GROMACS .gro file of C-alpha atoms in nm:
model
  487
    1MET     CA    1  -1.262  -2.205   7.133
    2VAL     CA    2  -1.381  -1.960   6.921
    3MET     CA    3  -1.455  -2.097   6.569
    4GLY     CA    4  -1.384  -1.899   6.311
    5LYS     CA    5  -1.372  -1.907   5.899
    6ALA     CA    6  -1.067  -2.072   5.764
    7LYS     CA    7  -0.839  -1.900   5.578
    8LEU     CA    8  -0.787  -2.022   5.215
    9SER     CA    9  -0.421  -1.978   5.114
   10LYS     CA   10  -0.239  -1.916   4.779
   11PRO     CA   11  -0.042  -2.187   4.666
   12LEU     CA   12   0.274  -2.224   4.757
   13ILE     CA   13   0.429  -2.124   4.384
   14PHE     CA   14   0.183  -1.807   4.304
   15GLN     CA   15   0.339  -1.641   4.658
   16SER     CA   16   0.721  -1.583   4.495
   17LYS     CA   17   0.704  -1.374   4.237
   18LEU     CA   18   1.001  -1.359   4.094
   19LEU     CA   19   0.902  -1.778   4.084
   20CYS     CA   20   0.612  -1.671   3.889
   21ILE     CA   21   0.786  -1.451   3.595
   22SER     CA   22   1.013  -1.729   3.570
   23LEU     CA   23   0.745  -1.973   3.477
   24LEU     CA   24   0.645  -1.717   3.210
   25TYR     CA   25   0.946  -1.690   3.035
   26LEU     CA   26   1.045  -2.081   3.058
   27VAL     CA   27   0.652  -2.124   2.889
   28THR     CA   28   0.668  -1.874   2.661
   29THR     CA   29   1.009  -1.979   2.544
   30LEU     CA   30   0.923  -2.387   2.519
   31VAL     CA   31   0.582  -2.228   2.227
   32LEU     CA   32   0.809  -1.980   2.080
   33ALA     CA   33   1.139  -2.289   1.973
   34LEU     CA   34   0.866  -2.536   1.937
   35TYR     CA   35   0.722  -2.307   1.673
   36THR     CA   36   0.958  -2.237   1.563
   37SER     CA   37   1.112  -2.623   1.519
   38ILE     CA   38   0.788  -2.690   1.267
   39ASN     CA   39   0.755  -2.407   1.096
   40PRO     CA   40   0.881  -2.498   0.758
   41THR     CA   41   1.040  -2.145   0.680
   42LYS     CA   42   1.194  -1.924   0.930
   43CYS     CA   43   1.150  -1.635   0.643
   44LEU     CA   44   0.764  -1.611   0.695
   45PHE     CA   45   0.590  -1.581   0.969
   46ARG     CA   46   0.155  -1.659   0.933
   47ASN     CA   47  -0.039  -1.515   1.251
   48SER     CA   48  -0.276  -1.769   1.246
   49PRO     CA   49  -0.221  -2.120   1.175
   50PHE     CA   50  -0.517  -2.187   1.143
   51ASP     CA   51  -0.539  -2.016   0.752
   52PRO     CA   52  -0.761  -2.214   0.488
   53ILE     CA   53  -0.523  -2.395   0.249
   54GLN     CA   54  -0.643  -2.581  -0.094
   55THR     CA   55  -0.525  -2.971  -0.158
   56PRO     CA   56  -0.350  -3.002  -0.484
   57PHE     CA   57  -0.550  -2.915  -0.780
   58PHE     CA   58  -0.408  -3.099  -1.114
   59SER     CA   59  -0.191  -3.426  -1.139
   60TYR     CA   60  -0.053  -3.410  -1.379
   61PRO     CA   61   0.109  -3.765  -1.603
   62SER     CA   62   0.508  -3.885  -1.465
   63SER     CA   63   0.655  -3.801  -1.873
   64TYR     CA   64   0.553  -3.461  -1.812
   65GLY     CA   65   0.864  -3.364  -1.498
   66GLU     CA   66   0.729  -3.143  -1.361
   67HIS     CA   67   0.905  -3.145  -1.047
   68LYS     CA   68   1.243  -3.193  -1.199
   69TYR     CA   69   1.508  -2.994  -1.172
   70VAL     CA   70   1.408  -2.812  -0.837
   71ILE     CA   71   1.704  -2.575  -0.805
   72PRO     CA   72   1.776  -2.581  -0.387
   73THR     CA   73   1.850  -2.281  -0.194
   74HIS     CA   74   2.151  -2.305   0.142
   75ARG     CA   75   2.064  -2.045   0.303
   76SER     CA   76   1.923  -2.160   0.666
   77SER     CA   77   1.910  -1.768   0.805
   78CYS     CA   78   1.679  -1.470   0.768
   79SER     CA   79   1.780  -1.166   0.830
   80SER     CA   80   1.489  -1.002   0.692
   81PRO     CA   81   1.096  -1.197   0.742
   82ILE     CA   82   0.786  -1.074   0.638
   83TYR     CA   83   0.552  -1.107   0.782
   84PHE     CA   84   0.198  -1.278   0.719
   85SER     CA   85  -0.186  -1.207   0.890
   86ASP     CA   86  -0.430  -1.339   0.885
   87TYR     CA   87  -0.577  -1.453   0.567
   88TRP     CA   88  -0.925  -1.318   0.583
   89MET     CA   89  -0.804  -1.031   0.745
   90VAL     CA   90  -0.618  -1.000   0.392
   91LEU     CA   91  -0.911  -1.077   0.147
   92ASN     CA   92  -1.139  -0.841   0.287
   93GLU     CA   93  -0.890  -0.553   0.283
   94ILE     CA   94  -0.759  -0.612  -0.076
   95LEU     CA   95  -1.158  -0.672  -0.179
   96HIS     CA   96  -1.185  -0.322   0.012
   97LEU     CA   97  -0.880  -0.198  -0.216
   98CYS     CA   98  -1.023  -0.300  -0.486
   99GLN     CA   99  -1.369  -0.226  -0.492
  100ASN     CA  100  -1.295   0.186  -0.393
  101SER     CA  101  -0.988   0.194  -0.626
  102SER     CA  102  -0.883   0.546  -0.783
  103GLY     CA  103  -1.102   0.608  -1.085
  104SER     CA  104  -0.960   0.656  -1.416
  105SER     CA  105  -0.881   0.974  -1.359
  106HIS     CA  106  -0.522   0.930  -1.312
  107ALA     CA  107  -0.477   0.668  -1.485
  108LEU     CA  108  -0.218   0.653  -1.735
  109ARG     CA  109  -0.303   0.793  -2.144
  110TYR     CA  110  -0.144   0.558  -2.420
  111MET     CA  111  -0.045   0.639  -2.705
  112LYS     CA  112  -0.217   0.482  -3.032
  113ARG     CA  113  -0.084   0.429  -3.408
  114ASN     CA  114  -0.073   0.181  -3.619
  115SER     CA  115   0.217   0.029  -3.736
  116LYS     CA  116   0.445  -0.302  -3.847
  117ASN     CA  117   0.625  -0.311  -3.556
  118PHE     CA  118   0.470  -0.379  -3.138
  119GLY     CA  119   0.653  -0.147  -2.990
  120GLY     CA  120   0.681   0.121  -3.197
  121ASN     CA  121   1.045   0.092  -3.309
  122LEU     CA  122   1.117   0.488  -3.120
  123SER     CA  123   1.455   0.612  -3.099
  124THR     CA  124   1.645   0.710  -2.776
  125GLN     CA  125   1.539   1.090  -2.711
  126LYS     CA  126   1.180   1.029  -2.814
  127ARG     CA  127   1.150   0.738  -2.507
  128ILE     CA  128   1.392   0.949  -2.241
  129SER     CA  129   1.101   1.237  -2.356
  130TYR     CA  130   0.845   1.068  -2.221
  131PHE     CA  131   1.082   1.039  -1.839
  132ASP     CA  132   0.957   1.303  -1.656
  133LEU     CA  133   0.606   1.289  -1.721
  134LEU     CA  134   0.420   1.698  -1.628
  135ASN     CA  135   0.043   1.611  -1.703
  136ASP     CA  136  -0.137   1.322  -1.715
  137SER     CA  137  -0.373   1.419  -2.011
  138VAL     CA  138   0.022   1.345  -2.209
  139GLU     CA  139   0.008   1.023  -2.432
  140VAL     CA  140   0.284   0.766  -2.353
  141PRO     CA  141   0.413   0.453  -2.606
  142CYS     CA  142   0.316   0.163  -2.479
  143GLY     CA  143   0.362  -0.137  -2.708
  144PHE     CA  144   0.048  -0.268  -2.850
  145PHE     CA  145   0.068  -0.027  -3.209
  146LYS     CA  146  -0.013  -0.404  -3.327
  147ARG     CA  147  -0.288  -0.617  -3.220
  148PHE     CA  148  -0.170  -0.925  -2.975
  149PRO     CA  149  -0.316  -1.166  -3.106
  150VAL     CA  150  -0.534  -1.397  -2.896
  151SER     CA  151  -0.882  -1.459  -2.969
  152ASP     CA  152  -1.176  -1.290  -2.926
  153SER     CA  153  -1.258  -1.518  -2.616
  154ASP     CA  154  -0.950  -1.447  -2.498
  155ARG     CA  155  -0.932  -1.123  -2.430
  156MET     CA  156  -1.265  -1.104  -2.280
  157ALA     CA  157  -1.172  -1.319  -1.948
  158MET     CA  158  -0.864  -1.135  -1.945
  159GLU     CA  159  -1.071  -0.764  -1.899
  160SER     CA  160  -1.367  -0.995  -1.700
  161CYS     CA  161  -1.101  -1.033  -1.484
  162HIS     CA  162  -1.102  -0.783  -1.172
  163GLY     CA  163  -0.860  -0.725  -0.873
  164VAL     CA  164  -0.583  -1.014  -0.822
  165VAL     CA  165  -0.465  -1.160  -1.101
  166VAL     CA  166  -0.185  -1.391  -1.164
  167VAL     CA  167   0.021  -1.395  -1.450
  168SER     CA  168   0.300  -1.628  -1.615
  169ALA     CA  169   0.449  -1.761  -1.983
  170ILE     CA  170   0.602  -1.989  -2.237
  171PHE     CA  171   0.770  -1.973  -2.488
  172ASN     CA  172   0.990  -2.226  -2.665
  173ASP     CA  173   0.866  -2.479  -2.440
  174HIS     CA  174   1.159  -2.321  -2.203
  175ASP     CA  175   0.943  -2.434  -1.916
  176LYS     CA  176   0.669  -2.616  -1.681
  177ILE     CA  177   0.372  -2.552  -1.572
  178ARG     CA  178   0.351  -2.562  -1.275
  179GLN     CA  179   0.075  -2.531  -0.955
  180PRO     CA  180   0.084  -2.273  -0.710
  181LYS     CA  181   0.083  -2.457  -0.304
  182SER     CA  182  -0.100  -2.265  -0.018
  183LEU     CA  183  -0.426  -2.153  -0.152
  184GLY     CA  184  -0.654  -2.000   0.092
  185SER     CA  185  -1.021  -2.173   0.032
  186LYS     CA  186  -1.216  -1.815  -0.122
  187THR     CA  187  -0.856  -1.705  -0.375
  188LEU     CA  188  -0.961  -1.850  -0.654
  189ASP     CA  189  -1.319  -1.671  -0.610
  190ASN     CA  190  -1.066  -1.356  -0.552
  191VAL     CA  191  -0.750  -1.415  -0.835
  192CYS     CA  192  -0.725  -1.512  -1.225
  193PHE     CA  193  -0.484  -1.741  -1.277
  194PHE     CA  194  -0.304  -1.666  -1.648
  195MET     CA  195  -0.050  -1.824  -1.812
  196PHE     CA  196   0.067  -1.742  -2.186
  197VAL     CA  197   0.196  -1.989  -2.441
  198ASP     CA  198   0.291  -1.998  -2.817
  199ASP     CA  199   0.235  -2.315  -3.055
  200ILE     CA  200   0.584  -2.497  -2.939
  201THR     CA  201   0.494  -2.464  -2.581
  202LEU     CA  202   0.142  -2.611  -2.696
  203LYS     CA  203   0.248  -2.899  -2.914
  204GLY     CA  204   0.471  -2.960  -2.584
  205LEU     CA  205   0.182  -3.037  -2.396
  206ASP     CA  206  -0.015  -3.204  -2.642
  207HIS     CA  207   0.266  -3.444  -2.694
  208HIS     CA  208   0.279  -3.504  -2.300
  209GLU     CA  209  -0.099  -3.558  -2.276
  210VAL     CA  210  -0.144  -3.255  -2.073
  211ILE     CA  211  -0.390  -3.127  -2.268
  212SER     CA  212  -0.588  -3.187  -2.648
  213ARG     CA  213  -0.532  -2.959  -2.862
  214ASN     CA  214  -0.824  -3.107  -3.060
  215SER     CA  215  -1.036  -3.065  -2.777
  216SER     CA  216  -1.146  -2.716  -2.758
  217HIS     CA  217  -0.950  -2.353  -2.861
  218GLU     CA  218  -0.981  -2.260  -2.477
  219TYR     CA  219  -0.752  -2.509  -2.271
  220ASN     CA  220  -0.748  -2.473  -1.852
  221LEU     CA  221  -0.461  -2.649  -1.647
  222GLY     CA  222  -0.532  -2.647  -1.313
  223VAL     CA  223  -0.544  -2.308  -1.164
  224TRP     CA  224  -0.411  -2.166  -1.529
  225ARG     CA  225  -0.651  -2.019  -1.753
  226ILE     CA  226  -0.335  -2.093  -2.093
  227ILE     CA  227  -0.327  -1.851  -2.372
  228ARG     CA  228  -0.238  -1.881  -2.714
  229VAL     CA  229  -0.032  -1.650  -2.877
  230SER     CA  230  -0.015  -1.654  -3.175
  231SER     CA  231   0.398  -1.554  -3.171
  232LYS     CA  232   0.449  -1.487  -3.556
  233ASP     CA  233   0.283  -1.125  -3.579
  234LEU     CA  234   0.555  -1.078  -3.231
  235TYR     CA  235   0.849  -1.117  -3.218
  236ASP     CA  236   1.103  -1.368  -3.345
  237ASN     CA  237   1.282  -1.374  -2.987
  238PRO     CA  238   1.009  -1.610  -2.790
  239ALA     CA  239   1.210  -1.376  -2.496
  240MET     CA  240   1.040  -1.084  -2.612
  241ASN     CA  241   0.734  -1.226  -2.662
  242GLY     CA  242   0.754  -1.314  -2.309
  243VAL     CA  243   0.819  -0.951  -2.217
  244ILE     CA  244   0.484  -0.828  -2.327
  245PRO     CA  245   0.230  -0.993  -2.034
  246LYS     CA  246   0.508  -0.998  -1.842
  247TYR     CA  247   0.558  -0.515  -1.849
  248LEU     CA  248   0.285  -0.501  -2.006
  249VAL     CA  249  -0.002  -0.694  -1.778
  250HIS     CA  250  -0.219  -0.332  -1.651
  251ARG     CA  251  -0.292  -0.294  -2.018
  252LEU     CA  252  -0.341  -0.651  -2.126
  253PHE     CA  253  -0.558  -0.661  -1.800
  254PRO     CA  254  -0.743  -0.342  -1.803
  255ASN     CA  255  -0.994  -0.418  -1.523
  256SER     CA  256  -0.759  -0.531  -1.291
  257LYS     CA  257  -0.592  -0.350  -0.956
  258PHE     CA  258  -0.297  -0.527  -0.827
  259SER     CA  259  -0.047  -0.859  -1.038
  260ILE     CA  260   0.228  -1.102  -1.020
  261TRP     CA  261   0.449  -1.186  -1.231
  262VAL     CA  262   0.524  -1.543  -1.210
  263ASP     CA  263   0.833  -1.644  -1.400
  264ALA     CA  264   0.738  -1.994  -1.545
  265LYS     CA  265   1.059  -2.157  -1.382
  266LEU     CA  266   0.877  -2.036  -1.042
  267GLN     CA  267   0.642  -2.226  -0.825
  268LEU     CA  268   0.448  -1.963  -0.616
  269MET     CA  269   0.422  -2.235  -0.230
  270VAL     CA  270   0.251  -1.876  -0.095
  271ASP     CA  271  -0.152  -1.732  -0.120
  272PRO     CA  272  -0.108  -1.455  -0.417
  273LEU     CA  273  -0.314  -1.255  -0.170
  274ILE     CA  274  -0.130  -1.297   0.116
  275LEU     CA  275   0.183  -1.182  -0.031
  276ILE     CA  276   0.100  -0.897  -0.192
  277HIS     CA  277  -0.073  -0.733   0.147
  278ALA     CA  278   0.223  -0.810   0.308
  279LEU     CA  279   0.510  -0.703   0.044
  280VAL     CA  280   0.243  -0.415  -0.116
  281VAL     CA  281   0.021  -0.346   0.027
  282SER     CA  282   0.119  -0.339   0.407
  283GLU     CA  283   0.445  -0.133   0.266
  284LYS     CA  284   0.232   0.094   0.105
  285VAL     CA  285   0.421   0.074  -0.234
  286ASP     CA  286   0.374   0.047  -0.665
  287MET     CA  287   0.614  -0.242  -0.718
  288ALA     CA  288   0.754  -0.516  -0.480
  289ILE     CA  289   1.070  -0.724  -0.612
  290SER     CA  290   1.346  -0.841  -0.505
  291LYS     CA  291   1.706  -0.788  -0.484
  292HIS     CA  292   1.974  -1.025  -0.686
  293PRO     CA  293   2.175  -1.194  -0.520
  294PHE     CA  294   2.471  -1.122  -0.671
  295PHE     CA  295   2.480  -0.777  -0.825
  296ILE     CA  296   2.494  -0.433  -0.716
  297HIS     CA  297   2.564  -0.238  -1.010
  298THR     CA  298   2.346  -0.247  -1.355
  299MET     CA  299   2.719  -0.265  -1.475
  300GLU     CA  300   2.757  -0.546  -1.271
  301GLU     CA  301   2.445  -0.715  -1.496
  302ALA     CA  302   2.538  -0.620  -1.794
  303LEU     CA  303   2.891  -0.738  -1.775
  304ALA     CA  304   2.816  -1.109  -1.647
  305THR     CA  305   2.516  -1.095  -1.954
  306ALA     CA  306   2.810  -1.053  -2.155
  307ARG     CA  307   3.047  -1.286  -2.090
  308TRP     CA  308   2.871  -1.587  -2.003
  309LYS     CA  309   2.669  -1.498  -2.302
  310LYS     CA  310   2.292  -1.433  -2.153
  311TRP     CA  311   2.294  -1.216  -2.491
  312LYS     CA  312   2.469  -1.284  -2.779
  313ASP     CA  313   2.533  -0.930  -2.939
  314VAL     CA  314   2.802  -0.824  -2.782
  315ASP     CA  315   2.788  -0.493  -2.954
  316GLY     CA  316   2.476  -0.439  -2.876
  317LEU     CA  317   2.496  -0.484  -2.478
  318ARG     CA  318   2.794  -0.208  -2.540
  319ASN     CA  319   2.557  -0.011  -2.712
  320GLN     CA  320   2.312  -0.007  -2.501
  321MET     CA  321   2.496   0.051  -2.175
  322GLU     CA  322   2.676   0.395  -2.363
  323THR     CA  323   2.365   0.501  -2.433
  324TYR     CA  324   2.198   0.500  -2.060
  325CYS     CA  325   2.633   0.605  -1.957
  326GLU     CA  326   2.519   0.898  -2.224
  327ASN     CA  327   2.197   0.984  -2.063
  328GLY     CA  328   2.269   0.968  -1.740
  329LEU     CA  329   2.311   0.567  -1.556
  330GLN     CA  330   2.497   0.650  -1.230
  331PRO     CA  331   2.689   0.324  -1.062
  332TRP     CA  332   2.530   0.258  -0.735
  333THR     CA  333   2.556   0.483  -0.394
  334PRO     CA  334   2.368   0.443  -0.045
  335LYS     CA  335   2.247   0.789  -0.137
  336LYS     CA  336   2.023   0.711  -0.445
  337PRO     CA  337   1.698   0.782  -0.258
  338TYR     CA  338   1.447   0.419  -0.233
  339PRO     CA  339   1.481   0.320   0.100
  340SER     CA  340   1.397  -0.053   0.105
  341VAL     CA  341   1.610  -0.385   0.280
  342LYS     CA  342   1.848  -0.445   0.437
  343VAL     CA  343   2.198  -0.452   0.242
  344TRP     CA  344   2.566  -0.556   0.331
  345TRP     CA  345   2.810  -0.254   0.235
  346VAL     CA  346   3.187  -0.342   0.173
  347ARG     CA  347   3.486  -0.147   0.250
  348LYS     CA  348   3.782  -0.160   0.078
  349LYS     CA  349   4.111  -0.160   0.259
  350GLY     CA  350   4.118   0.289   0.326
  351ASN     CA  351   3.895   0.543   0.269
  352VAL     CA  352   3.780   0.411  -0.090
  353PHE     CA  353   3.434   0.237  -0.057
  354THR     CA  354   3.299   0.017  -0.348
  355CYS     CA  355   3.029  -0.249  -0.345
  356VAL     CA  356   3.148  -0.519  -0.573
  357MET     CA  357   3.211  -0.834  -0.275
  358ARG     CA  358   3.570  -0.914  -0.307
  359ARG     CA  359   3.805  -1.138  -0.033
  360HIS     CA  360   4.020  -0.831   0.127
  361PHE     CA  361   3.702  -0.653   0.175
  362VAL     CA  362   3.584  -0.528   0.520
  363VAL     CA  363   3.213  -0.587   0.505
  364GLN     CA  364   2.968  -0.385   0.712
  365ALA     CA  365   2.672  -0.355   0.775
  366ILE     CA  366   2.421  -0.056   0.638
  367GLY     CA  367   2.143   0.100   0.622
  368GLU     CA  368   1.736  -0.033   0.427
  369ILE     CA  369   1.835   0.040   0.069
  370ALA     CA  370   1.734  -0.073  -0.281
  371LEU     CA  371   2.009  -0.156  -0.502
  372ASP     CA  372   1.996  -0.135  -0.873
  373VAL     CA  373   1.972  -0.475  -1.014
  374PRO     CA  374   1.663  -0.672  -0.944
  375ASP     CA  375   1.551  -1.049  -0.980
  376SER     CA  376   1.271  -0.962  -1.207
  377ALA     CA  377   1.143  -1.352  -1.167
  378LEU     CA  378   0.905  -1.203  -0.901
  379ILE     CA  379   0.715  -0.863  -0.941
  380LEU     CA  380   0.424  -0.781  -0.753
  381ARG     CA  381   0.255  -0.457  -0.868
  382LYS     CA  382  -0.065  -0.198  -0.736
  383HIS     CA  383  -0.159  -0.102  -1.056
  384GLY     CA  384  -0.187   0.312  -1.085
  385LEU     CA  385  -0.015   0.580  -1.281
  386ASN     CA  386   0.393   0.530  -1.131
  387ASN     CA  387   0.349   0.114  -1.210
  388ASN     CA  388   0.208   0.159  -1.575
  389LEU     CA  389   0.472   0.419  -1.617
  390PHE     CA  390   0.736   0.276  -1.542
  391SER     CA  391   0.590  -0.058  -1.673
  392CYS     CA  392   0.559   0.130  -2.024
  393LEU     CA  393   0.894   0.307  -1.984
  394LEU     CA  394   1.051  -0.027  -1.911
  395PHE     CA  395   0.862  -0.179  -2.251
  396ASN     CA  396   0.991   0.034  -2.444
  397GLU     CA  397   1.373   0.046  -2.350
  398LEU     CA  398   1.363  -0.363  -2.374
  399GLU     CA  399   1.182  -0.399  -2.725
  400ALA     CA  400   1.454  -0.102  -2.866
  401PHE     CA  401   1.746  -0.302  -2.757
  402ASN     CA  402   1.710  -0.666  -2.594
  403PRO     CA  403   1.458  -0.790  -2.311
  404ARG     CA  404   1.754  -0.916  -2.081
  405ASP     CA  405   1.496  -0.647  -1.843
  406GLN     CA  406   1.768  -0.609  -1.548
  407LEU     CA  407   1.998  -0.406  -1.745
  408PRO     CA  408   1.741  -0.037  -1.777
  409PHE     CA  409   1.592  -0.156  -1.427
  410SER     CA  410   1.781   0.147  -1.214
  411TYR     CA  411   1.825   0.384  -1.501
  412VAL     CA  412   1.474   0.406  -1.583
  413ARG     CA  413   1.388   0.350  -1.205
  414ASP     CA  414   1.595   0.640  -1.129
  415HIS     CA  415   1.509   0.904  -1.422
  416MET     CA  416   1.127   0.870  -1.470
  417LYS     CA  417   0.893   1.134  -1.234
  418PRO     CA  418   0.705   1.068  -1.087
  419LYS     CA  419   0.921   0.801  -0.866
  420LEU     CA  420   0.853   0.449  -0.819
  421ARG     CA  421   0.794   0.408  -0.491
  422LEU     CA  422   0.946   0.053  -0.463
  423ASN     CA  423   1.015  -0.231  -0.175
  424MET     CA  424   1.325  -0.440  -0.294
  425PHE     CA  425   1.325  -0.748  -0.004
  426GLU     CA  426   1.614  -0.958   0.051
  427VAL     CA  427   1.660  -1.276  -0.199
  428GLU     CA  428   1.601  -1.510   0.110
  429VAL     CA  429   1.220  -1.405   0.109
  430PHE     CA  430   1.196  -1.500  -0.267
  431GLU     CA  431   1.385  -1.878  -0.201
  432GLN     CA  432   1.066  -1.907   0.027
  433VAL     CA  433   0.748  -1.750  -0.165
  434ALA     CA  434   0.851  -1.929  -0.473
  435LEU     CA  435   1.048  -2.228  -0.540
  436GLU     CA  436   1.292  -2.215  -0.870
  437TYR     CA  437   1.335  -2.518  -1.145
  438ARG     CA  438   1.554  -2.528  -1.449
  439HIS     CA  439   1.498  -2.441  -1.723
  440ASN     CA  440   1.347  -2.736  -1.998
  441LEU     CA  441   1.637  -2.977  -2.128
  442LYS     CA  442   1.729  -2.984  -2.449
  443LYS     CA  443   1.855  -3.363  -2.598
  444ASP     CA  444   2.219  -3.236  -2.589
  445GLY     CA  445   2.207  -3.126  -2.239
  446THR     CA  446   2.182  -2.787  -2.164
  447THR     CA  447   1.861  -2.586  -2.112
  448ALA     CA  448   1.596  -2.472  -2.374
  449GLY     CA  449   1.682  -2.107  -2.494
  450GLU     CA  450   2.082  -2.154  -2.419
  451ILE     CA  451   2.388  -2.231  -2.647
  452SER     CA  452   2.562  -2.528  -2.554
  453SER     CA  453   2.905  -2.364  -2.415
  454LEU     CA  454   2.864  -2.307  -2.087
  455LYS     CA  455   3.278  -2.325  -2.023
  456ARG     CA  456   3.416  -1.981  -1.940
  457THR     CA  457   3.497  -1.711  -2.198
  458LYS     CA  458   3.752  -1.443  -2.077
  459ARG     CA  459   3.816  -1.148  -1.885
  460VAL     CA  460   3.409  -1.013  -1.774
  461ALA     CA  461   3.563  -0.664  -1.866
  462ASN     CA  462   3.779  -0.726  -2.151
  463ASP     CA  463   3.402  -0.875  -2.349
  464LEU     CA  464   3.153  -0.560  -2.298
  465PHE     CA  465   3.386  -0.342  -2.313
  466ILE     CA  466   3.749  -0.484  -2.484
  467ASN     CA  467   4.047  -0.203  -2.577
  468SER     CA  468   3.817   0.058  -2.551
  469SER     CA  469   3.763   0.115  -2.118
  470CYS     CA  470   3.956   0.485  -2.191
  471CYS     CA  471   3.725   0.608  -2.440
  472SER     CA  472   3.438   0.420  -2.318
  473LYS     CA  473   3.152   0.670  -2.227
  474CYS     CA  474   3.098   0.476  -1.919
  475HIS     CA  475   3.493   0.512  -1.829
  476ASN     CA  476   3.386   0.742  -1.534
  477TYR     CA  477   3.051   0.456  -1.415
  478LEU     CA  478   3.350   0.206  -1.433
  479LEU     CA  479   3.584   0.437  -1.253
  480GLU     CA  480   3.361   0.506  -1.017
  481MET     CA  481   3.130   0.126  -0.998
  482TRP     CA  482   3.544   0.022  -0.881
  483GLY     CA  483   3.668   0.295  -0.637
  484GLU     CA  484   3.931   0.415  -0.860
  485SER     CA  485   3.781   0.757  -0.894
  486HIS     CA  486   3.978   1.058  -0.744
  487ASP     CA  487   3.695   1.348  -0.870
   0.00000   0.00000   0.00000
């Protein structure tokens, strides 16, 4: 008998290609199902589950109640997820961008003069004249016609902030200071956090023993450096004082390359470096902002502002909107040249289209479009000529009318040149990257800064254009918005 080498055969399980493929599919499905079940959000995806996360930075006294009155969200799915890159890759890329950003040759030039008014009190035609920036040598009005009242040490700290800055503000003790979560281990070495407050807010912090006003003139609270603003030297309206750090962040922090504005009612839940990279750098835009959860047209926001008395000067609101209509404000349409996120197009029965939600409309999905109304509680920016010009122009409108910054948003965006590159992301993404809280409650049960009466007023259209819609300068806008134009 001839002795030969024993032939090793493959295990039975590997002899069937179909069986192998089926097993691979099963294992992959199980892994994805497990990841989905333990993932805290369906809107955000990290490439690495091992990103370094720092522990909490500050423990508040129990009386302060920084986690009271959170506003719940009820979205169970996400139609536009964003994908986070590896933390270390993000850190290195943003550091590289900050170190190699373009020089001052393309920087915006700002008008300088002395005035009793911080914003210069510009006329309508004067403001419009700066919408089309013909060349870089034009000096654009951008606030600071009087000194911004902060201490010299705070000013030096602001100017020494390079790279990424996160900014917030509380005036009139309107909100609580909340610490961001999920910060990477190197984030505080490369990101500045500044919170602007007035004396009323400082008094509240001292009352809750969060800070001691007698200890020094420099305050730090967790990650935040607290900047005291002497608001008596600015605007009478606390909300207008908050507009300054919100829209003139590039002037307060002239050496920063990226910024994130976070309304004080929000608590940031994602590392700011990762957010900037995912929503601004990767999308190659100047600004990222969430679309509004309810409104599409600017006029919808204006009517709601009047109806719910978010701004009590209805005559001033009417004058503002008629000024915009007279100078080219148009309702939203899919033809507006700002591709961004997926939205829902609502078709009325028949051939007339509108974007106003009604029960008898048929909802259809359309392409990726930026709407006319944002939720401006979270704004991510790449500092540069386009973003800085937009911020200056928008601030000028707010200074001229009121601090309701959603009203001039599309008017400025659509008319300015050069155009702003905009990423308008979905509401569900906004709800995952930040927690929203209610404003501080006053003794009468209302939130700080709000009126006591919360009862509904008359029909929304009558609040703003009562008995004058047929003669208003916004007549054609309203007809087109409601789908009744026959031009």
